[in-house]
Short mmCIF file of C-alpha atoms in Angstrom, two decimals:
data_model
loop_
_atom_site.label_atom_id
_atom_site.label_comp_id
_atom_site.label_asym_id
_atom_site.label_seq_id
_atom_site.Cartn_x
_atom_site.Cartn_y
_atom_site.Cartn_z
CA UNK A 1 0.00 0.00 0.00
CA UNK A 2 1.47 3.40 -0.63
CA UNK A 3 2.38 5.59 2.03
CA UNK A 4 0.04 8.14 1.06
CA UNK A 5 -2.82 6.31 0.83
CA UNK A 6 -5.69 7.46 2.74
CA UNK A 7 -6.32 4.32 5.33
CA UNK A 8 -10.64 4.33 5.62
CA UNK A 9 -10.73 1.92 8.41
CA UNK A 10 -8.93 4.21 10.38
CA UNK A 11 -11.22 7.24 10.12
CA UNK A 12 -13.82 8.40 12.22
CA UNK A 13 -17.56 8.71 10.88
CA UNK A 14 -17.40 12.57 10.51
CA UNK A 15 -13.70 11.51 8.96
CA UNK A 16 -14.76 9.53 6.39
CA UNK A 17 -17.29 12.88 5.58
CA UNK A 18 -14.35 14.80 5.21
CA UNK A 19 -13.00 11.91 2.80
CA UNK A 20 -16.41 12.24 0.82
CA UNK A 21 -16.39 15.25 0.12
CA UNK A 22 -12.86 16.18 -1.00
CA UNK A 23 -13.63 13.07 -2.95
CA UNK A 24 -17.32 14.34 -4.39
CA UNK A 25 -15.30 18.26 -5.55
CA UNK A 26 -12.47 16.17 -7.59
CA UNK A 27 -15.54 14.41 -9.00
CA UNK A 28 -17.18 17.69 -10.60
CA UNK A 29 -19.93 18.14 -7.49
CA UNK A 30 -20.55 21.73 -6.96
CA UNK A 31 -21.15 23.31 -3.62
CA UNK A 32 -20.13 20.17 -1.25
CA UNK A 33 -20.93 20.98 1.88
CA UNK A 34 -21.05 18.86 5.24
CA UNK A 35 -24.86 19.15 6.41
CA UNK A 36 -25.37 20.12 10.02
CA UNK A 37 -23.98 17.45 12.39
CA UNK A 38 -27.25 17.83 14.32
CA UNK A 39 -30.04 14.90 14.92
CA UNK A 40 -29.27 12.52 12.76
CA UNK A 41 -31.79 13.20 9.33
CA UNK A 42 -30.22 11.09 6.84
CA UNK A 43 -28.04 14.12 5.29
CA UNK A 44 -24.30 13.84 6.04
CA UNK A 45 -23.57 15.79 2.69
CA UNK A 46 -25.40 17.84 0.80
CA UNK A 47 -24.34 19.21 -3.22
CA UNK A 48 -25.11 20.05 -6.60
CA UNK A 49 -24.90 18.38 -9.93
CA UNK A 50 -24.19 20.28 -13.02
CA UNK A 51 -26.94 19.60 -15.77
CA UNK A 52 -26.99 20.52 -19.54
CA UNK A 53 -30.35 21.92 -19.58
CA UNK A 54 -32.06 23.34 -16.34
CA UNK A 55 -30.65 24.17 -12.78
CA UNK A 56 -28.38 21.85 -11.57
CA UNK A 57 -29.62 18.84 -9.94
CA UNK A 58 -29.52 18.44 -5.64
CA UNK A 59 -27.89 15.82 -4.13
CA UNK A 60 -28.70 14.77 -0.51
CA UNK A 61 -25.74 11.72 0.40
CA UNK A 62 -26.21 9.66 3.39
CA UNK A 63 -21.97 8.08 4.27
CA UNK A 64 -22.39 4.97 6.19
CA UNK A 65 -18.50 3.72 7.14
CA UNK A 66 -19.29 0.47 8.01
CA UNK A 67 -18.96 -2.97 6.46
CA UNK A 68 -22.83 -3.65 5.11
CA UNK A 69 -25.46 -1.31 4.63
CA UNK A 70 -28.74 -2.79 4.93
CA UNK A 71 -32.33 -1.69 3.26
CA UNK A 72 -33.18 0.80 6.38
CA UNK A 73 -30.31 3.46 5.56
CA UNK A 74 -31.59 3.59 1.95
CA UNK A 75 -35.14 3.68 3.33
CA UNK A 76 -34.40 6.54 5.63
CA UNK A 77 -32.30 8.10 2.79
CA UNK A 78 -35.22 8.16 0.28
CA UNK A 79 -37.17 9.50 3.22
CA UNK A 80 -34.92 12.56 3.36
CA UNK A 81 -34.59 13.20 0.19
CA UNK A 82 -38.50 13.73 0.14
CA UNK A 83 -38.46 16.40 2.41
CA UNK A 84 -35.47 18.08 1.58
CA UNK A 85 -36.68 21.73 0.13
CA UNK A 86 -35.43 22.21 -2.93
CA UNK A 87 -37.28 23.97 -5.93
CA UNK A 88 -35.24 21.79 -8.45
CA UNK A 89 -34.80 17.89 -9.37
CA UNK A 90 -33.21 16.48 -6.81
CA UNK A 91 -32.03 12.47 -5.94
CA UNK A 92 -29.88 10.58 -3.30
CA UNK A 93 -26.85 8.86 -2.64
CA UNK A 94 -25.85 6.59 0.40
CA UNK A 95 -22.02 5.75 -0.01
CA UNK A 96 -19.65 3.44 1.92
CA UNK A 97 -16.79 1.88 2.15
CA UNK A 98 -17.99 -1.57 2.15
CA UNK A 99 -20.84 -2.99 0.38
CA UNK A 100 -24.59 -2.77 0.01
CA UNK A 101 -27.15 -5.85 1.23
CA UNK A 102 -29.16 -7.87 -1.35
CA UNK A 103 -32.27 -5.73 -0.43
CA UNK A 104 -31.05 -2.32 -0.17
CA UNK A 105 -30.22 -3.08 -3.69
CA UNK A 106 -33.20 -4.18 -5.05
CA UNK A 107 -35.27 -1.28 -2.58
CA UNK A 108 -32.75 1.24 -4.65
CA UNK A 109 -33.41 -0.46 -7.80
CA UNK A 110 -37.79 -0.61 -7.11
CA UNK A 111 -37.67 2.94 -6.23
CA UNK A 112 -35.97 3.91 -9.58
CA UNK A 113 -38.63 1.89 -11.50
CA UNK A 114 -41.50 3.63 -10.15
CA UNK A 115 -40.42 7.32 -10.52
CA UNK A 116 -38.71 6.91 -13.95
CA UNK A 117 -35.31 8.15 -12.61
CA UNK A 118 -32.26 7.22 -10.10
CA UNK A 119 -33.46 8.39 -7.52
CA UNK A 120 -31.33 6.81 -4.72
CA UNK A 121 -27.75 6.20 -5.88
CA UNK A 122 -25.29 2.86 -4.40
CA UNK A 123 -22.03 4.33 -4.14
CA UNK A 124 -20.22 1.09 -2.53
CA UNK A 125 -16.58 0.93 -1.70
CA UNK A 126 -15.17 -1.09 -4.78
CA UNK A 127 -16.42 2.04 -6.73
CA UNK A 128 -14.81 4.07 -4.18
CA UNK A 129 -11.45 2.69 -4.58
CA UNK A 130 -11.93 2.57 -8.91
CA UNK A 131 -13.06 6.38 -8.15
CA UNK A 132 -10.21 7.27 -5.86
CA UNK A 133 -7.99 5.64 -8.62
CA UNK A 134 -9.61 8.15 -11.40
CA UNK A 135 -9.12 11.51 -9.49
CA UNK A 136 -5.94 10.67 -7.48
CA UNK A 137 -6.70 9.71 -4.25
CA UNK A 138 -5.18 6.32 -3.48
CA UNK A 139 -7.98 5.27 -0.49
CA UNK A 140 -7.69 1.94 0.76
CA UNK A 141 -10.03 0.02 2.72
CA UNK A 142 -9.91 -3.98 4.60
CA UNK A 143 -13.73 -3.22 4.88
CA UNK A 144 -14.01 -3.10 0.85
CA UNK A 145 -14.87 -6.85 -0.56
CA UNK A 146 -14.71 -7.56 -3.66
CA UNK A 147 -17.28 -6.98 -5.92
CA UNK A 148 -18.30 -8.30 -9.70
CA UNK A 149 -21.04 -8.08 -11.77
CA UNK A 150 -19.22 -10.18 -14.55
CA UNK A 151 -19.93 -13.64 -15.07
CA UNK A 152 -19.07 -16.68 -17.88
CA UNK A 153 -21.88 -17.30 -19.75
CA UNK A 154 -24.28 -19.55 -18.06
CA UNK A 155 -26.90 -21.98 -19.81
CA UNK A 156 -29.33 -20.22 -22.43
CA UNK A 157 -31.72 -22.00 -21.03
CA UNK A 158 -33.46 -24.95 -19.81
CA UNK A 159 -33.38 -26.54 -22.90
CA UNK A 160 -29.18 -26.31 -22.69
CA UNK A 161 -29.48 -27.67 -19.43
CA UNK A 162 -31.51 -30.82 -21.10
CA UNK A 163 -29.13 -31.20 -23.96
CA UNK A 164 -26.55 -31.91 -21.25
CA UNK A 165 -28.13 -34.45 -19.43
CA UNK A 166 -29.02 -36.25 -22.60
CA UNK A 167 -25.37 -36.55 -23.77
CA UNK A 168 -24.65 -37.43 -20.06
CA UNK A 169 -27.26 -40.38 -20.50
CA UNK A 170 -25.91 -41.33 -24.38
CA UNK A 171 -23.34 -43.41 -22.86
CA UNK A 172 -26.16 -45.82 -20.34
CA UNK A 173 -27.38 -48.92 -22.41
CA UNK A 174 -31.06 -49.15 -23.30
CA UNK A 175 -31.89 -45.38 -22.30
CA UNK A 176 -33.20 -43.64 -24.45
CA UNK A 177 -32.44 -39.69 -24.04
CA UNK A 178 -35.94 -38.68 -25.08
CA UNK A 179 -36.72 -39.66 -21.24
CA UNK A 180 -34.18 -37.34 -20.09
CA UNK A 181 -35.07 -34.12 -18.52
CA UNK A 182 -34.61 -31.46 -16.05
CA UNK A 183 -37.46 -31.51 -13.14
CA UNK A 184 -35.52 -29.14 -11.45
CA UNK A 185 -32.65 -26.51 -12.33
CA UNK A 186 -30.62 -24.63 -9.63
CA UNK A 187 -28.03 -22.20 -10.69
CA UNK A 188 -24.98 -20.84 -8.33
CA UNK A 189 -22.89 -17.93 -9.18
CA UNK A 190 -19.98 -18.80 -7.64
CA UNK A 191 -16.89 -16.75 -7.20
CA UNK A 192 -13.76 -17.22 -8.98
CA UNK A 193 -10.90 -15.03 -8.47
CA UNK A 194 -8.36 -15.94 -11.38
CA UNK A 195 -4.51 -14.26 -11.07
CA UNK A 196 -1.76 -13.86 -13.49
CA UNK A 197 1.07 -14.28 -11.44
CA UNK A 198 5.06 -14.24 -12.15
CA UNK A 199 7.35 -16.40 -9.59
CA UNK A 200 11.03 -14.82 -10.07
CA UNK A 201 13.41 -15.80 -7.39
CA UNK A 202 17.02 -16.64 -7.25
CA UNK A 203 18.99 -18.45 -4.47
CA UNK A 204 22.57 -18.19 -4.29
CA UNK A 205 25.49 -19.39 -2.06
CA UNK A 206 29.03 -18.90 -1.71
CA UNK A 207 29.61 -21.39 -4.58
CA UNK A 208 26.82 -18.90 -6.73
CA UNK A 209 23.40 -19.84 -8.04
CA UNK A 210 22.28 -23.43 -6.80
CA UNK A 211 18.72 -22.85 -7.75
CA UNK A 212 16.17 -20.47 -9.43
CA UNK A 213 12.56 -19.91 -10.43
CA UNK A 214 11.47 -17.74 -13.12
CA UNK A 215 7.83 -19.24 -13.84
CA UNK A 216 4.44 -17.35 -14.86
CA UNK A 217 1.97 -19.27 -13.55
CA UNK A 218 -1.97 -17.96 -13.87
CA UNK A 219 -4.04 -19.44 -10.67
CA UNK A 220 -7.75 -19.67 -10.12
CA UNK A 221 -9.41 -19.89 -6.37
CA UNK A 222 -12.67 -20.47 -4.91
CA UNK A 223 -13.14 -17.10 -3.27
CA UNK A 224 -16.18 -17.60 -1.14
CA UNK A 225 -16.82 -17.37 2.07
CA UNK A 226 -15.67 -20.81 3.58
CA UNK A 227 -11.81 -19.30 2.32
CA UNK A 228 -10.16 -19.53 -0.47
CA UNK A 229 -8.89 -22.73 -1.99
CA UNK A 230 -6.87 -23.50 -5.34
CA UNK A 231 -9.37 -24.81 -8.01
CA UNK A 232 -8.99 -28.41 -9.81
CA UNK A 233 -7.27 -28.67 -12.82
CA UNK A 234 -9.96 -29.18 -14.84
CA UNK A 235 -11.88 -26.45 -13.53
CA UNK A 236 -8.74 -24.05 -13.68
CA UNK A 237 -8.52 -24.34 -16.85
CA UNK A 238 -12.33 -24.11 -17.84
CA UNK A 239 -11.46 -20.46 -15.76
CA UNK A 240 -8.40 -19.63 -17.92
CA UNK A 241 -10.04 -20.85 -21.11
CA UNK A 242 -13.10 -18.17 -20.68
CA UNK A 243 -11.88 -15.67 -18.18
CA UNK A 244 -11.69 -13.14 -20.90
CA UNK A 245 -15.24 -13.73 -22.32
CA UNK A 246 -17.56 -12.76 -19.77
CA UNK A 247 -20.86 -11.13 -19.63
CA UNK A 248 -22.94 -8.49 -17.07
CA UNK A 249 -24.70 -10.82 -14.29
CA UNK A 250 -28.63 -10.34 -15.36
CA UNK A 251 -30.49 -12.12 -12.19
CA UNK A 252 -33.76 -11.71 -13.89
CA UNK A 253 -33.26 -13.07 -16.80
CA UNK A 254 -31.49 -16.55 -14.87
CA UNK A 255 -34.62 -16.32 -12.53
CA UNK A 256 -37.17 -17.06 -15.84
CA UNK A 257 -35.58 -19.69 -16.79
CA UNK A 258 -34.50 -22.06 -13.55
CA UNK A 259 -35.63 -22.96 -10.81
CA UNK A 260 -33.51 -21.70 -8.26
CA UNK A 261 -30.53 -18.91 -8.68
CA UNK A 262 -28.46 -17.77 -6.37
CA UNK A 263 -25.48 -15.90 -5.59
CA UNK A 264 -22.47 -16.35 -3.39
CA UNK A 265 -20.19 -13.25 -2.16
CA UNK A 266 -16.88 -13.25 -2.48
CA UNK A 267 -15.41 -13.33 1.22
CA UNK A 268 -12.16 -11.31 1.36
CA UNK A 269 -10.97 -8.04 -0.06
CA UNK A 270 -8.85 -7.90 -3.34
CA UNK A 271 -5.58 -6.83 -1.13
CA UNK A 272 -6.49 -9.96 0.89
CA UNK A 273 -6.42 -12.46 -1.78
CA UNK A 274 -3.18 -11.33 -3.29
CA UNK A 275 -1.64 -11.86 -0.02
CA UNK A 276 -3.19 -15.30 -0.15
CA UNK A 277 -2.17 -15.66 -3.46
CA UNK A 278 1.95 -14.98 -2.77
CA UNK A 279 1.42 -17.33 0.35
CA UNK A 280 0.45 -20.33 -1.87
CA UNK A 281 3.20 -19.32 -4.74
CA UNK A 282 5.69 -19.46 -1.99
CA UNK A 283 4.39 -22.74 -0.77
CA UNK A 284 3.55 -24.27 -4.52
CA UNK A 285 7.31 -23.33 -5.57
CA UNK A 286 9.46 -24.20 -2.60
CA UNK A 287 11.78 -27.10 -2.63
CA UNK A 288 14.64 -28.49 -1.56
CA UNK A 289 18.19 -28.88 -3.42
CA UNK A 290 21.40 -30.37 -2.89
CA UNK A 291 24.63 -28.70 -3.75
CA UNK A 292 28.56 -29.04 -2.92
CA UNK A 293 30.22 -26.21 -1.15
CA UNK A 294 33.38 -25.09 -1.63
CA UNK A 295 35.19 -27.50 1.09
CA UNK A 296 33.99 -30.66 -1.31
CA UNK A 297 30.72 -30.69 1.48
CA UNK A 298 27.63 -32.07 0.43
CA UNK A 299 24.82 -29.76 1.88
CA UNK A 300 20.53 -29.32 1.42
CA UNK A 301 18.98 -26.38 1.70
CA UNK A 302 15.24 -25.43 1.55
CA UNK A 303 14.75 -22.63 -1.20
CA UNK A 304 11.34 -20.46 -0.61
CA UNK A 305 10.24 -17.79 -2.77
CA UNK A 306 9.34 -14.92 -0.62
CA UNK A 307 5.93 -12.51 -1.01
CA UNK A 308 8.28 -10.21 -2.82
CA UNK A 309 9.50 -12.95 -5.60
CA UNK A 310 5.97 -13.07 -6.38
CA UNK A 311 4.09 -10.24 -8.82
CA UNK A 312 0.48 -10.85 -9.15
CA UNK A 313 0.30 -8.78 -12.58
CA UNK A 314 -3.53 -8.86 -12.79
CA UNK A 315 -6.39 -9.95 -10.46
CA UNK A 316 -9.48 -10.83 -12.18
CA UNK A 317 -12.72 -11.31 -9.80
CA UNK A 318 -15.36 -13.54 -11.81
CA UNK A 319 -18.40 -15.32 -11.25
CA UNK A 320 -18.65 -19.12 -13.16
CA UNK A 321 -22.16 -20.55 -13.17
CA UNK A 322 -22.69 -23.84 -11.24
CA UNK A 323 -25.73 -26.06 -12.57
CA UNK A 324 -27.60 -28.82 -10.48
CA UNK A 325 -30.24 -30.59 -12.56
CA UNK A 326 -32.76 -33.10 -10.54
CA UNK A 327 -34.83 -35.36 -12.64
CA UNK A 328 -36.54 -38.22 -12.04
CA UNK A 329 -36.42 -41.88 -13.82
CA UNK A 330 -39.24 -44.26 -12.77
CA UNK A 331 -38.65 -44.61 -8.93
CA UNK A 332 -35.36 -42.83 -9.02
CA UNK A 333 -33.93 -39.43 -8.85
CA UNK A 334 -30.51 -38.02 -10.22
CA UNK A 335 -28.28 -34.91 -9.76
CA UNK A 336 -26.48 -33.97 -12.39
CA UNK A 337 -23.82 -31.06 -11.41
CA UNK A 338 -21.64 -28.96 -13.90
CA UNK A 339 -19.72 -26.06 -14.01
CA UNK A 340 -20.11 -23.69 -17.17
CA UNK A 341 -18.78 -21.43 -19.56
CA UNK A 342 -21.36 -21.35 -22.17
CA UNK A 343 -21.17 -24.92 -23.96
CA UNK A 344 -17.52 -25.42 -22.44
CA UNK A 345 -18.32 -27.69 -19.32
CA UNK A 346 -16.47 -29.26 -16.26
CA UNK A 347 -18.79 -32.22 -14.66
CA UNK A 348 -18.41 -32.44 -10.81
CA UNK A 349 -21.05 -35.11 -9.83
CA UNK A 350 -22.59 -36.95 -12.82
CA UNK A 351 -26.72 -38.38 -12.82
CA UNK A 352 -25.60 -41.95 -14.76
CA UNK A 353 -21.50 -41.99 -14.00
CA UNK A 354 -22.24 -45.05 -11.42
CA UNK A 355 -24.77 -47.73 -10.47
CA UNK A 356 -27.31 -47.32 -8.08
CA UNK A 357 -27.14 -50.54 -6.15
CA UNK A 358 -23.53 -50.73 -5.52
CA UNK A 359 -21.32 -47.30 -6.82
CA UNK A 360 -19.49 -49.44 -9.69
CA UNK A 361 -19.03 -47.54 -12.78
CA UNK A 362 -18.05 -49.08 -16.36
CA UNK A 363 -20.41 -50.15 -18.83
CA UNK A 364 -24.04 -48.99 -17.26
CA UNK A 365 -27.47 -50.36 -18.50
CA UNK A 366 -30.66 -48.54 -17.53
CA UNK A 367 -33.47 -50.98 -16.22
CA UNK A 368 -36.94 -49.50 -17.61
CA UNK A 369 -39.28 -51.30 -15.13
CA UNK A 370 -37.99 -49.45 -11.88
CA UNK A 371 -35.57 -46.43 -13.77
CA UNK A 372 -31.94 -47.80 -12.30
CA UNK A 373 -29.00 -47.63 -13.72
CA UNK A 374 -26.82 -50.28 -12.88
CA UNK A 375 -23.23 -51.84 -13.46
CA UNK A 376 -23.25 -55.54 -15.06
CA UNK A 377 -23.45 -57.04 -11.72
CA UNK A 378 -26.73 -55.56 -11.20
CA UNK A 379 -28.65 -56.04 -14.44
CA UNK A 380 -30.04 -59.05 -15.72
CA UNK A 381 -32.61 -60.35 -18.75
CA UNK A 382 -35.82 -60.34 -18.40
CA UNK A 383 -37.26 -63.95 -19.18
CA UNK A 384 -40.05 -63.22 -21.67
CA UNK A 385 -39.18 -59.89 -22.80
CA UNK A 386 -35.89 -60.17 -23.19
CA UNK A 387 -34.94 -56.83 -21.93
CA UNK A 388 -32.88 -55.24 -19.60
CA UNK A 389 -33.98 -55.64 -15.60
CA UNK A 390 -32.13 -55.00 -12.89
CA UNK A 391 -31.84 -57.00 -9.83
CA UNK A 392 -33.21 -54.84 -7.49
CA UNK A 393 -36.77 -54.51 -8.99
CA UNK A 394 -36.68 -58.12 -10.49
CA UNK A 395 -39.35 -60.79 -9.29
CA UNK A 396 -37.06 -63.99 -9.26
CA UNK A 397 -37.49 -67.84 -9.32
CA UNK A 398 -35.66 -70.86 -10.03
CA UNK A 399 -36.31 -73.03 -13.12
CA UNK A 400 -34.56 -76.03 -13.60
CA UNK A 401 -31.51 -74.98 -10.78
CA UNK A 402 -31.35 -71.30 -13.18
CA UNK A 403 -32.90 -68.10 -11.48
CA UNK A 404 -34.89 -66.28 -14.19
CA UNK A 405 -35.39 -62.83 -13.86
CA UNK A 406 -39.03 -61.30 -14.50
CA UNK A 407 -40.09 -57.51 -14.70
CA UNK A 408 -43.54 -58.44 -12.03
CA UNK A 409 -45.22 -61.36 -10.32
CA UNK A 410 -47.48 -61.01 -13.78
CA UNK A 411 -44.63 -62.14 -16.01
CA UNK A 412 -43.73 -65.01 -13.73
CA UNK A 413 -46.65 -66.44 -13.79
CA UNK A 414 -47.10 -66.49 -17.25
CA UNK A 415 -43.95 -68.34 -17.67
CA UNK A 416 -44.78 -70.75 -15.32
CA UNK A 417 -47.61 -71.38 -17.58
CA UNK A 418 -45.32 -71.37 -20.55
CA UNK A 419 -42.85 -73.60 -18.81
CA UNK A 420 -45.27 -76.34 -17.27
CA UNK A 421 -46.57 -76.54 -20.69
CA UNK A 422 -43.27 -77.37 -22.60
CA UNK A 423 -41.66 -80.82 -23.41
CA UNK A 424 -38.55 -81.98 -21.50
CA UNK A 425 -36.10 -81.08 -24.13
CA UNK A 426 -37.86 -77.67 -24.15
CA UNK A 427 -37.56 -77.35 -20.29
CA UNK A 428 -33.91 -78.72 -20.48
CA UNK A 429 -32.73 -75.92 -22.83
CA UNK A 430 -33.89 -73.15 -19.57
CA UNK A 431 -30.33 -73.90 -17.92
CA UNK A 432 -28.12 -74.90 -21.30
CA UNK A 433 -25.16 -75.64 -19.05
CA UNK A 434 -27.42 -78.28 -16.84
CA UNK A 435 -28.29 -79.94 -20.03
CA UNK A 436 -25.03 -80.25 -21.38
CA UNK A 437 -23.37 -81.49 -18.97
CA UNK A 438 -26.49 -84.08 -18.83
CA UNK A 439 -26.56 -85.08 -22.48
CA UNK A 440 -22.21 -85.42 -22.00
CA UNK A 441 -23.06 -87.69 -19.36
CA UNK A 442 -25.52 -89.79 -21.32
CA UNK A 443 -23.29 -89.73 -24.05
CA UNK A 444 -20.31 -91.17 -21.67
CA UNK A 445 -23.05 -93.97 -20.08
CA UNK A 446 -23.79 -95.04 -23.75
CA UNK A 447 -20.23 -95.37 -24.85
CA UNK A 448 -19.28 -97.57 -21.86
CA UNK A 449 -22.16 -99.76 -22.09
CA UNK A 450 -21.44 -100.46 -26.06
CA UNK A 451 -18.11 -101.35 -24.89
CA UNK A 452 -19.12 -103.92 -22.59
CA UNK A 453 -21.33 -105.53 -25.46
CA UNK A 454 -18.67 -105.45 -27.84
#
């Protein structure tokens, strides 16, 4: 942090005013003035905004310097922005150095909708800091999270959600992907925070240079609340494939087509997770070499970049869409998970990637009397339909020392019909291998007995 940064944490209330509006003039606000520090009536700073036609505009600001500001402050802002006496157009602003609740948004957001206008400005502390950046005031804040309205493209809709599913089921015999689709859709923004980062360290000795790192390595984290944590491989790269095609988060639009959507927060500040990041370089790149000193002396030494061998030359906050599809088979029901970039997908918990009796994988059949899919351990032929059934639904009975496999009690029955009804040979051919073995003994009996006559 530079040494003339202005620290936010450490500032008062009535500081942080002071802050505001040396930051509001530098903006192009005219006559920014503190309000009377009186009863508290939801104007901390009061100023005008230059307009192309007409008197300038009034602006009545609320500064909240605390970590959340929740739906009441804008409430009682709107309030006073109603009463303030003005004979021109006039609007509010509540701004902070942290961030804004999920309903003081959307109460912000309703109130613009009904008068036409922005009435009640969010001025949140990531837009302080990009706004301090623009006029020249370096202000830095711990309280500041990050915050993105950038995500990768998530499904269309819930007909892209289906077409996954259905090439997820192309690979389970006998199911037929017609059957396949979404009962339920839940979609997660969750967020990413992808880094370009440059490990450059050297480590020297008396006998010079025994080991050195000069790698760029890009890194993507899970950045939510529960701490950050390096991503998969698979889904790292699904990150660094897309990072650079994004698109604006539009929550109503998601909310049309699924189920379910929600959004997770990122949990640290930006200047948190680059110290995170430069902890887990260090960590990811140390190692230990052997080298020989100058007395012929075989020695190991532990090399560890430090935070300063590490430049994190961009930091790039994004949001990648998480899908969970439920549907429902018969008498079973499936979660398919995936994470998304548009078509470009990472699977984390597949619906037909195992069987449903016992967790095996391989070659999977789908049983269509109960809706199972199951490993070839669990799935059988059904005696007079000769399709697929799997053992857990089957109705089961022994014919001739073979278990036959039927879809109901129904089925069974009529086979025991079928079977009473046939000749031996017929019944003999229900267990081949019992028959076999019976005609090679026959055939064995008959041989020895000709032998005795001859």
């Amino acid at each position: 942090m530079d040494a003339d940064a202005t620290v936010l944490d450490d500032l008062s209330g009535f500081e942080f005013e002071d802050v505001m509006v040396e930051v509001f003039r530098k903006m192009g606000y005219r006559n920014v003035r503190q309000a009377e520090r009186i009863a508290d009536k939801g104007r901390d700073i009061l100023m005008e905004e230059p307009r192309e036609n007409g008197p300038p505009s009034a602006v009545v600001v609320e500064c909240k310097h605390t970590a959340t500001v929740g739906r009441p402050v804008v409430q009682k802002l709107h309030s006073a922005v109603q009463t303030y006496d003005h004979p021109g157009p006039k609007r509010g602003m509540v701004a902070t150095t942290g961030r804004f609740t999920r309903p003081a948004e959307e109460y912000a957001a309703r109130v613009g909708r009904e008068s036409g206008a922005a009435e009640i400005e969010l001025f949140d502390g990531q837009r302080l800091r990009e706004v301090g950046d623009e006029i020249g005031m370096d202000l830095y804040s711990g309280r500041i999270e990050i915050v993105c309205e950038e995500t990768l493209a998530p499904p269309r809709d819930r007909e892209s959600v289906a077409s996954q599913l259905r090439a997820a089921a192309s690979s389970v015999e006998n199911l037929d992907p017609e059957l396949v689709a979404p009962s339920k859709i839940t979609l997660t923004l969750l967020p990413i925070v992808y880094a370009d980062t440059h490990v450059n360290a050297v480590f020297e000795t008396s006998v010079g240079v025994i080991h050195r790192v000069d790698e760029r390595d890009p890194i993507s984290i899970l950045a939510d609340r529960d701490g950050p944590r390096p991503l998969a491989g698979d889904v790292s790269r699904l990150v660094a494939r897309n990072v650079d095609r994004t698109e604006p988060i539009a929550l109503d639009r998601y909310r049309e087509q699924f189920d379910a959507v929600d959004t997770e927060r990122f949990g640290r500040t930006e200047a948190e997770y680059r110290d995170w990041i430069a902890e887990l370089q260090c960590d990811r790149f140390e190692t230990t070499v052997r080298y020989t000193g100058d007395n012929n002396v075989t020695y190991t030494r532990t090399c560890r970049p430090t935070e300063s061998d590490v430049s994190i030359r961009s930091l790039h906050p994004v949001y990648v869409p998480a899908v969970d599809a439920r549907l429902e088979l018969g008498e079973y029901a499936y979660q398919h998970s995936y994470l998304t970039a548009d078509r470009d997908t990472v699977v984390m918990d597949g619906a037909f990637g195992h069987c449903v009796h016992c967790g095996g994988d391989g070659l999977l059949t789908y049983c269509e009397n109960c809706g199972s899919v199951n490993c070839d351990d669990h799935i059988e032929t059904e005696r007079l339909d000769g399709a697929p059934v799997c053992t857990g639904c089957a109705v089961t009975e022994s014919f001739l020392f073979k278990t036959k496999y039927f879809y109901d009690r129904e089925n069974l029955e009529r086979f025991r019909a079928e079977y009473d009804a046939m000749p031996f040979y017929r019944k003999a051919m229900e267990n081949p291998l019992l028959a076999g073995a019976a005609a090679i003994i026959v055939g064995l009996l008959l041989f020895g007995l000709l032998g005795l006559v001859i």
